[in-house]
PDB file of C-alpha atoms in Angstrom:
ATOM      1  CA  UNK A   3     174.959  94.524 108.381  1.00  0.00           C
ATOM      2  CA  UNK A   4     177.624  97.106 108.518  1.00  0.00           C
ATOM      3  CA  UNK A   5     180.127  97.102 111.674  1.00  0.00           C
ATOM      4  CA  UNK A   6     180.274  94.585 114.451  1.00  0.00           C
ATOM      5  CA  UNK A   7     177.579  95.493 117.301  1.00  0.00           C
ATOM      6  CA  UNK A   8     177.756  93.465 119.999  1.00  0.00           C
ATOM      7  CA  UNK A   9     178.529  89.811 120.609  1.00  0.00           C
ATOM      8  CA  UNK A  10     174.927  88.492 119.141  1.00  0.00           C
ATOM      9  CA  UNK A  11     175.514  90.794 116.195  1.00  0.00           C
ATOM     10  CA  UNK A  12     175.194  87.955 113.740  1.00  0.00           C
ATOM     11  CA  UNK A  13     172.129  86.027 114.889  1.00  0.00           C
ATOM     12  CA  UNK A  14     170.735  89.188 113.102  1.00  0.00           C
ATOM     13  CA  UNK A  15     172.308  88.166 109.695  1.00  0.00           C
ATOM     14  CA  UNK A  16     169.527  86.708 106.944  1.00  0.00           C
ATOM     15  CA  UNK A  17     171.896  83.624 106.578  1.00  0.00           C
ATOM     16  CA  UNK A  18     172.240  83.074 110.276  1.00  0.00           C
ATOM     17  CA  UNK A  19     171.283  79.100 109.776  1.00  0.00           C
ATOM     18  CA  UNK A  20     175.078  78.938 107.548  1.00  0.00           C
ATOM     19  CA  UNK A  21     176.925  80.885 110.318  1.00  0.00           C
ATOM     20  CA  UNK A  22     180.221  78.600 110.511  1.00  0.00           C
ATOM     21  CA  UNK A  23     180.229  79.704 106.820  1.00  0.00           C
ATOM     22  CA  UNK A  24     179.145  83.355 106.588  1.00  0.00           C
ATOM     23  CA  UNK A  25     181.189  85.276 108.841  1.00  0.00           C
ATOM     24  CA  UNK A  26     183.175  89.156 109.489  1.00  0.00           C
ATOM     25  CA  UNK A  27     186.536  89.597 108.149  1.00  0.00           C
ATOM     26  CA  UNK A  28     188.981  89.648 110.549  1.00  0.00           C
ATOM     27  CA  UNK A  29     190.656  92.617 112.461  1.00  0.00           C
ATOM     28  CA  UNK A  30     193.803  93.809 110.118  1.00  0.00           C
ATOM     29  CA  UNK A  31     195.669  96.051 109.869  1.00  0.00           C
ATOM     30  CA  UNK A  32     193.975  96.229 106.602  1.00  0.00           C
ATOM     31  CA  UNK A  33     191.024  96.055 108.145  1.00  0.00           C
ATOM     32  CA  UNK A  34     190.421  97.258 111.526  1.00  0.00           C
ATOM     33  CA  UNK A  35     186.886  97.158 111.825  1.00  0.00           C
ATOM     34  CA  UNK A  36     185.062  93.502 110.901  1.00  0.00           C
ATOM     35  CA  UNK A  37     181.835  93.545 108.687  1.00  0.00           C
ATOM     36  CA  UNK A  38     179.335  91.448 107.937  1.00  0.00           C
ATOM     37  CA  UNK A  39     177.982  89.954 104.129  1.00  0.00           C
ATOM     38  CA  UNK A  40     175.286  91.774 103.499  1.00  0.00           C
ATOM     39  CA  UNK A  41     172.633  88.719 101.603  1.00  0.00           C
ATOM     40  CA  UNK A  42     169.380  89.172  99.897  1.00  0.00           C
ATOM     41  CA  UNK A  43     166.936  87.151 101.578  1.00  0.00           C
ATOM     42  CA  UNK A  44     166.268  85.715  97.980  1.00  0.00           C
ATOM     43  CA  UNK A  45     169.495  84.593  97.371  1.00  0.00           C
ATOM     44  CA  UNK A  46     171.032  80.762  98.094  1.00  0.00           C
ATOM     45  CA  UNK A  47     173.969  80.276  99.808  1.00  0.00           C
ATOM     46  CA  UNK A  48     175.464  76.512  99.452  1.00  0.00           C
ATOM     47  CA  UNK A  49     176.060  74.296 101.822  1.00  0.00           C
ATOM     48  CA  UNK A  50     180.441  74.332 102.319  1.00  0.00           C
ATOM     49  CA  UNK A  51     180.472  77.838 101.082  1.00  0.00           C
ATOM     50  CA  UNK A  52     182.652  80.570 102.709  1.00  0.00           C
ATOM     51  CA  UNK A  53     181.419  83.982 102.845  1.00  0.00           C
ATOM     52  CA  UNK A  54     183.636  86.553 104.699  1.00  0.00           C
ATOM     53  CA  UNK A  55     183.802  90.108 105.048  1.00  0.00           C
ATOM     54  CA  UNK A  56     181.966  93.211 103.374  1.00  0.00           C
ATOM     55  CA  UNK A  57     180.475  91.295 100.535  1.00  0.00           C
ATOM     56  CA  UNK A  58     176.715  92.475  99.048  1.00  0.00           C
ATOM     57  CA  UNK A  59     174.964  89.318  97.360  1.00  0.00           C
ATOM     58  CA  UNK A  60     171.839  91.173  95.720  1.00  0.00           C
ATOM     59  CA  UNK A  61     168.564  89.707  95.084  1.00  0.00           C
ATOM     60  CA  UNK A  62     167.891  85.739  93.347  1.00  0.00           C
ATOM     61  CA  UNK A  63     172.046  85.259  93.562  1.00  0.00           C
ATOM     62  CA  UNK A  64     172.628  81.455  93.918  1.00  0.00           C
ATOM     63  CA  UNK A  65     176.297  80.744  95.219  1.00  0.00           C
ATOM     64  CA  UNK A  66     177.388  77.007  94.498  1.00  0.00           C
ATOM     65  CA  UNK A  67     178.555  74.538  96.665  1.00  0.00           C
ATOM     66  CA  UNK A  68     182.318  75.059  97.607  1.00  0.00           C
ATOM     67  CA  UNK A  69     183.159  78.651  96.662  1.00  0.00           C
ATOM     68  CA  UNK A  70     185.217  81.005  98.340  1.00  0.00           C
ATOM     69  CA  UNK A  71     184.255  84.329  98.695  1.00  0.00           C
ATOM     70  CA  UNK A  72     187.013  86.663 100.991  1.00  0.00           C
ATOM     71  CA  UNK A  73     187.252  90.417 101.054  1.00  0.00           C
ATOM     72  CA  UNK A  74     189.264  90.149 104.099  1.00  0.00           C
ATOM     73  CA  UNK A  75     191.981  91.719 102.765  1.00  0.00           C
ATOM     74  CA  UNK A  76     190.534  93.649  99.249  1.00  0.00           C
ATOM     75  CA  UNK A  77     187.136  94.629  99.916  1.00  0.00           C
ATOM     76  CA  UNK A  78     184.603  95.431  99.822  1.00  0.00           C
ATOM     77  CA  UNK A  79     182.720  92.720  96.890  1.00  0.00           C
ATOM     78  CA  UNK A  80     179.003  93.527  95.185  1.00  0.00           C
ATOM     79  CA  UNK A  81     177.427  90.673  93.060  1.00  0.00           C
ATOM     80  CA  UNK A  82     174.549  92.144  91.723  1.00  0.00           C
ATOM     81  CA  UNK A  83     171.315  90.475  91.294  1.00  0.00           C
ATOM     82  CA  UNK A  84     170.362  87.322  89.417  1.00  0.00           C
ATOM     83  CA  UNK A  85     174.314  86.331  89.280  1.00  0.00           C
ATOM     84  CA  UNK A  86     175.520  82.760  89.848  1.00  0.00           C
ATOM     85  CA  UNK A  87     178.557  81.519  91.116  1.00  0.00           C
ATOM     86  CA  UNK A  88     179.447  78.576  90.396  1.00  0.00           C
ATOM     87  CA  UNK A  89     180.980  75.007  92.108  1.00  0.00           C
ATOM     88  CA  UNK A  90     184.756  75.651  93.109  1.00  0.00           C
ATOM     89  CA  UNK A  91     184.945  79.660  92.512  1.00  0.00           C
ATOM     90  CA  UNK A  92     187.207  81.249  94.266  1.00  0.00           C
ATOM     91  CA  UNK A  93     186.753  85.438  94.982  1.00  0.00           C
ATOM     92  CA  UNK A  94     189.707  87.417  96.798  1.00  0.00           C
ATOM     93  CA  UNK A  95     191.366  90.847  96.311  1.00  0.00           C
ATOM     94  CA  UNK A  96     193.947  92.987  97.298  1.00  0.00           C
ATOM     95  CA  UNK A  97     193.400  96.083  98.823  1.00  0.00           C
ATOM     96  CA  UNK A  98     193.655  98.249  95.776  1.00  0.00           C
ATOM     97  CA  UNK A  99     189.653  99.312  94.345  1.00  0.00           C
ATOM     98  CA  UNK A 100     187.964 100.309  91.552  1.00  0.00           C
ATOM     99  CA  UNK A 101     185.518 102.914  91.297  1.00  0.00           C
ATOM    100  CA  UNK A 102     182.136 102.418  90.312  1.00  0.00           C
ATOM    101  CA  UNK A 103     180.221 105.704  90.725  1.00  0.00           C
ATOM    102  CA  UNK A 104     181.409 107.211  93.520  1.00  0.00           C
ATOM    103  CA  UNK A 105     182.509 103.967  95.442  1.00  0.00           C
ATOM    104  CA  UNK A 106     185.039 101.667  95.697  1.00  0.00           C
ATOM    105  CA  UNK A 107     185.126  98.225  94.902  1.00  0.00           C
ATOM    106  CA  UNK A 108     187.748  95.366  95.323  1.00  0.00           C
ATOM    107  CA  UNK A 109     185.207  93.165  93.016  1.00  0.00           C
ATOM    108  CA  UNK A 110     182.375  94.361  91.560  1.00  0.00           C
ATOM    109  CA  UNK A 111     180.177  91.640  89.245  1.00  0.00           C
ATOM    110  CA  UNK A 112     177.510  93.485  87.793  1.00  0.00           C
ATOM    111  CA  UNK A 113     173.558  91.742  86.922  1.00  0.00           C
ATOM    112  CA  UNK A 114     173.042  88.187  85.228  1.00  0.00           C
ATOM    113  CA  UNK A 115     176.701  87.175  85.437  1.00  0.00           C
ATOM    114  CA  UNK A 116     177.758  83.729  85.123  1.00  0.00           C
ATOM    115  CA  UNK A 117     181.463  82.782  86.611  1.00  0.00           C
ATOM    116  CA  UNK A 118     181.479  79.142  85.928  1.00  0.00           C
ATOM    117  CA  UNK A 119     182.858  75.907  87.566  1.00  0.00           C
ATOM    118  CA  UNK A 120     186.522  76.450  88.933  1.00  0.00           C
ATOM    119  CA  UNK A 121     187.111  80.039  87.687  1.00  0.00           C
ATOM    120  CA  UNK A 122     189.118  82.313  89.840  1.00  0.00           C
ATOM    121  CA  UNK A 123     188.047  86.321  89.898  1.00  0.00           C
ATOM    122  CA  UNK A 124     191.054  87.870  91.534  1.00  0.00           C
ATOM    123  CA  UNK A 125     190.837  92.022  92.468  1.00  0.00           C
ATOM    124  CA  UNK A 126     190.834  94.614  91.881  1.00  0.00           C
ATOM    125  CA  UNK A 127     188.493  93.518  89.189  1.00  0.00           C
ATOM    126  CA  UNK A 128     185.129  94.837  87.604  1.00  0.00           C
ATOM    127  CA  UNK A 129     182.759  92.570  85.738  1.00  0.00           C
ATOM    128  CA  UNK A 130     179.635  94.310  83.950  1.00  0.00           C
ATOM    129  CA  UNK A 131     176.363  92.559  83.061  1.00  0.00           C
ATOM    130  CA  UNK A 132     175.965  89.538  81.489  1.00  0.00           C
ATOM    131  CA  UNK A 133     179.217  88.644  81.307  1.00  0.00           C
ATOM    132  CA  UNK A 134     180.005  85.015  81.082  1.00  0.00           C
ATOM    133  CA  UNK A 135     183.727  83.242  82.807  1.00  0.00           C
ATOM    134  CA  UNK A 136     183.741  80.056  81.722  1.00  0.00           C
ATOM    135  CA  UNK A 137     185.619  76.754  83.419  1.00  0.00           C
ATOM    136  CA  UNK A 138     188.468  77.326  85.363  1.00  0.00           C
ATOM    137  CA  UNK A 139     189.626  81.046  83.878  1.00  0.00           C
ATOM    138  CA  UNK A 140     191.333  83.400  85.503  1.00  0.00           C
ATOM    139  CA  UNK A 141     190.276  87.082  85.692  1.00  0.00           C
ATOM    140  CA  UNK A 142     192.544  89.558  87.789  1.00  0.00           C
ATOM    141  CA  UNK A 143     193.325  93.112  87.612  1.00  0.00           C
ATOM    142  CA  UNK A 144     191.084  93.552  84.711  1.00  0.00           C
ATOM    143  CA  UNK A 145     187.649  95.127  83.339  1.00  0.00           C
ATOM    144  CA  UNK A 146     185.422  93.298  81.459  1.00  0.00           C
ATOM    145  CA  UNK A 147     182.942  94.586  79.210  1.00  0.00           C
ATOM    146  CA  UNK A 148     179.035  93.970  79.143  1.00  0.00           C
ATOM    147  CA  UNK A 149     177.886  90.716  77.392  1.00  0.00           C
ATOM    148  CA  UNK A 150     181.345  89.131  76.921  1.00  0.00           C
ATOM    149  CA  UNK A 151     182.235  85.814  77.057  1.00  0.00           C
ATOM    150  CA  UNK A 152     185.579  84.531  78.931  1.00  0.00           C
ATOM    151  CA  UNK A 153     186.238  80.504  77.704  1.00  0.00           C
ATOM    152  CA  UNK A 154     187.614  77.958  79.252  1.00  0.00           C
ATOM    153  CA  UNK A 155     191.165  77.896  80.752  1.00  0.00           C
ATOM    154  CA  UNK A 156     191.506  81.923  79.578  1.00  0.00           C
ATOM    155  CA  UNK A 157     193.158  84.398  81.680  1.00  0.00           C
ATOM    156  CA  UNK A 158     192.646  87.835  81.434  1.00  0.00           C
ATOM    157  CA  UNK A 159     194.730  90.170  83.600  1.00  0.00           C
ATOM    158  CA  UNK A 160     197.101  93.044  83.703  1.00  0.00           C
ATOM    159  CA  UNK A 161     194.983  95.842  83.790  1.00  0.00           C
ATOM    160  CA  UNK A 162     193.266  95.431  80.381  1.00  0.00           C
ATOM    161  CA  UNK A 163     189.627  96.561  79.258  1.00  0.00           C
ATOM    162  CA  UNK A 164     187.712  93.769  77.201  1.00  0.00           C
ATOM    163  CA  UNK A 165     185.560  96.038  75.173  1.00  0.00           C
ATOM    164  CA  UNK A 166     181.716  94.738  75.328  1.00  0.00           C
ATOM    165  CA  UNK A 167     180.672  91.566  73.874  1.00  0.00           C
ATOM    166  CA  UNK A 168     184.014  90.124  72.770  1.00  0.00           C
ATOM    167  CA  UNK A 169     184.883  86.850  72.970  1.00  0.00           C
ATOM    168  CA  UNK A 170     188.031  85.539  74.649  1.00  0.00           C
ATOM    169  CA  UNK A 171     189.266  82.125  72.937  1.00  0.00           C
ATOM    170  CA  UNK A 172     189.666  78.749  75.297  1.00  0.00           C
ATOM    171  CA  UNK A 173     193.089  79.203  76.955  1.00  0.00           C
ATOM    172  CA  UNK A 174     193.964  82.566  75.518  1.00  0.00           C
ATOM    173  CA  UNK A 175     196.475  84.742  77.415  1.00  0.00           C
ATOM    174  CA  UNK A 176     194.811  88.446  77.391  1.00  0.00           C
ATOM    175  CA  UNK A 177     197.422  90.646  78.984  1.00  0.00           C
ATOM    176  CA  UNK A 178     197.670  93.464  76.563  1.00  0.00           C
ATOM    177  CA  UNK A 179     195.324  96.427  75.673  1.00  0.00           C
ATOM    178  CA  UNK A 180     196.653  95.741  72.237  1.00  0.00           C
ATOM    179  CA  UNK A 181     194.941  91.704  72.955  1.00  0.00           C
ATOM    180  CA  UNK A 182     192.049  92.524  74.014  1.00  0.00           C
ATOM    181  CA  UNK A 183     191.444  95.533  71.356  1.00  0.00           C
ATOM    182  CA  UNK A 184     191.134  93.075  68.816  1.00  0.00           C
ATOM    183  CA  UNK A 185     189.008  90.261  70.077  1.00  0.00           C
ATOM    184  CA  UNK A 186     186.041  88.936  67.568  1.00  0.00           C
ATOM    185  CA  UNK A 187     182.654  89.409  69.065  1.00  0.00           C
ATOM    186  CA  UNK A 188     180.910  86.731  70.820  1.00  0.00           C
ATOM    187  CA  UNK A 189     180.217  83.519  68.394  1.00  0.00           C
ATOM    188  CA  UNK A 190     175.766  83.042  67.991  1.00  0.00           C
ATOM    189  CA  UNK A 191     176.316  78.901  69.620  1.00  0.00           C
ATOM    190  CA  UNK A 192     177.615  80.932  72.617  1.00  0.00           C
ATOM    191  CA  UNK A 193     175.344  83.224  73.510  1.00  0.00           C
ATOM    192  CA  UNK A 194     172.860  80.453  73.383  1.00  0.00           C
ATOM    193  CA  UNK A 195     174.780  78.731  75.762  1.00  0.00           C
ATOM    194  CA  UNK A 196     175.210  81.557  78.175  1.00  0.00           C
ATOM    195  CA  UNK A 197     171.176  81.882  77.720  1.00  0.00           C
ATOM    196  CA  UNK A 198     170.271  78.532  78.955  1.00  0.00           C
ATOM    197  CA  UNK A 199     172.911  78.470  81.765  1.00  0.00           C
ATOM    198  CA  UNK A 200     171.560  81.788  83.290  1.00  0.00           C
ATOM    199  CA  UNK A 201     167.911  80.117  82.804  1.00  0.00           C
ATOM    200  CA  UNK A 202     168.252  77.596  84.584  1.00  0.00           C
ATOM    201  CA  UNK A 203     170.627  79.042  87.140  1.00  0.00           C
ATOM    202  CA  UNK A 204     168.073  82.145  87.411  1.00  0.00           C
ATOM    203  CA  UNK A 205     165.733  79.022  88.981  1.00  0.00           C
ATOM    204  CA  UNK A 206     167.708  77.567  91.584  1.00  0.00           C
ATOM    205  CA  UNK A 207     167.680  79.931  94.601  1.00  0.00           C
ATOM    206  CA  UNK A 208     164.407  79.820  94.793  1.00  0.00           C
ATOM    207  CA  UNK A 209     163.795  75.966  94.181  1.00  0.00           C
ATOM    208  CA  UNK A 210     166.469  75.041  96.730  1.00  0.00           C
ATOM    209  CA  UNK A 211     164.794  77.778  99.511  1.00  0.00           C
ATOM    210  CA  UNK A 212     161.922  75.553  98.714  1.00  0.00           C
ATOM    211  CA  UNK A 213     163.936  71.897  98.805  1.00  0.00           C
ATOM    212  CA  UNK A 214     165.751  72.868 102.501  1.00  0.00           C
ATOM    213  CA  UNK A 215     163.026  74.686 103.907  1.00  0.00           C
ATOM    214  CA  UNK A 216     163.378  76.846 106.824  1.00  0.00           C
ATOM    215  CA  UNK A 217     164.808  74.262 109.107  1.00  0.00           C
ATOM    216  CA  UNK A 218     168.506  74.259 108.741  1.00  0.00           C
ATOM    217  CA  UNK A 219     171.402  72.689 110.954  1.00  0.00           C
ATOM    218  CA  UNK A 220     174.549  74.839 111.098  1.00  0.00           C
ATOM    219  CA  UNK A 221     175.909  73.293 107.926  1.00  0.00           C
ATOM    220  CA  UNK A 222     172.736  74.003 106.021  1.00  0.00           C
ATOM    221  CA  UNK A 223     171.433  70.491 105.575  1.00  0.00           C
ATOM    222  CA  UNK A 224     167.829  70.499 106.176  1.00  0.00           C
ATOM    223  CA  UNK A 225     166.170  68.764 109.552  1.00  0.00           C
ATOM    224  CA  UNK A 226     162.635  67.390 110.328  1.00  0.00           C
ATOM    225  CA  UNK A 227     161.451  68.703 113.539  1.00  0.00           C
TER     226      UNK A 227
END
C-alpha cells in the first residue's frame, strides 16, 4: 500500500473487511509519513488482531486471534510466506534495523516460521526459515539461525547469533555469543513436533477464508445476507 493517498486510501487495502484492526502507523516523529500493511490476499488475519504500520504478511500467513503486530515505532516488519503467528504474540521494535540484502528491517521472520502461543519477538530482530519460538519466549535484539528451535519460557537477546538448527533449552537465558556458540542441535521428538504444527497451521488460512466467507462485519465475524 505504501504512503497514505487520500482519505479512502484504505478501502483499497485486501483486508479492508478487519479495518478497526489493520490500520497506518501513526504520524511520529519517528515516523512522519503513515503506511499501510501490505497482506497477501492468501493470508488470514484473526478476528481481535492488530495490524499497524509498514508490515508485509506474504502469501498462506495465518495470524492468530489476539496478536499484536506494531511497527509504529521500529519498522518496517516482513513475515514471509507460509509463517504462523500464533494466539497472544506480541511484535514491536525500536527504531534501530537490520539489514537483509540491501534493506532494512525492524523484524524480519523469514518462510515456514512458527512463533507460538504467548511469545514476544521484540526488534531489531531477524528470524530465518523454519525457525520454531515456542510458548511464551522472548526473542529481542537477536538473530536466529535457520531450522532452530526456541522452547518454552527461553529468552534469547542481547545481540547474539543462534547458529542454525540449535536448540535453546525450556527457560534458558541466551545472552552471550559464548551461550549460544555452544547449544546442542535440535533433539529428532522436536523437529517432529515443529513438522506437524506447521502442517496443520500451513491449512488454516485457507480453511478459515472458506469458514467466514466473503461477507465480513467490521470485526471479521461472518454475516448472512
Amino acid at each position: 500500500m505504501g504512503e497514505k493517498k487520500g482519505s479512502n486510501a484504505s478501502s483499497n487495502n485486501q483486508s479492508h473487511c478487519f479495518e478497526p484492526f489493520i490500520s497506518p502507523n501513526p504520524i511520529t516523529s519517528l515516523n512522519p509519513v503513515q503506511r499501510f500493511p501490505k497482506i497477501d490476499k492468501t493470508a488470514f488475519v484473526s478476528q481481535f488482531s492488530s495490524v499497524i504500520g509498514d508490515v508485509s504478511i506474504c502469501n498462506n500467513v495465518y495470524v492468530a486471534p489476539n496478536v499484536s503486530i506494531r511497527a509504529e515505532e521500529g519498522t518496517p516488519f516482513y513475515i514471509g510466506s507460509n509463517s504462523n503467528i500464533q494466539d497472544g504474540v506480541i511484535l514491536h521494535g525500536l527504531f534501530n534495523r537490520i539489514l537483509v540484502g540491501t534493506n532494512g528491517y525492524s523484524i524480519y521472520i523469514g518462510n515456514e516460521v512458527t512463533i507460538a502461543h504467548g511469545a514476544m519477538v521484540h526488534g531489531p530482530c531477524y528470524i530465518a526459515d523454519k525457525v520454531f519460538v515456542s510458548f511464551n519466549s522472548i526473542v529481542y535484539t537477536a538473530t536466529v539461525g535457520r531450522g532452530s528451535f526456541i522452547s518454552y519460557n527461553a529468552v534469547v537477546t542481547n545481540g547474539v547469533r543462534i547458529p542454525p538448527g540449535r536448540f535453546v533449552p525450556p527457560g534458558a537465558h541466551i545472552d552471550s555469543q559464548e551461550k549460544a556458540d555452544v547449544l546442542s542441535t535440535v533433539p529428532k521428538d522436536s523437529k517432529g513436533f515443529v513438522h506437524e504444527v506447521q502442517r496443520v497451521n500451513h491449512e488454516f488460512p485457507a480453511s478459515y477464508h472458506l469458514l467466514f466467507g466473503g461477507n465480513r462485519c467490521s470485526c471479521g465475524f461472518a454475516y448472512v445476507q
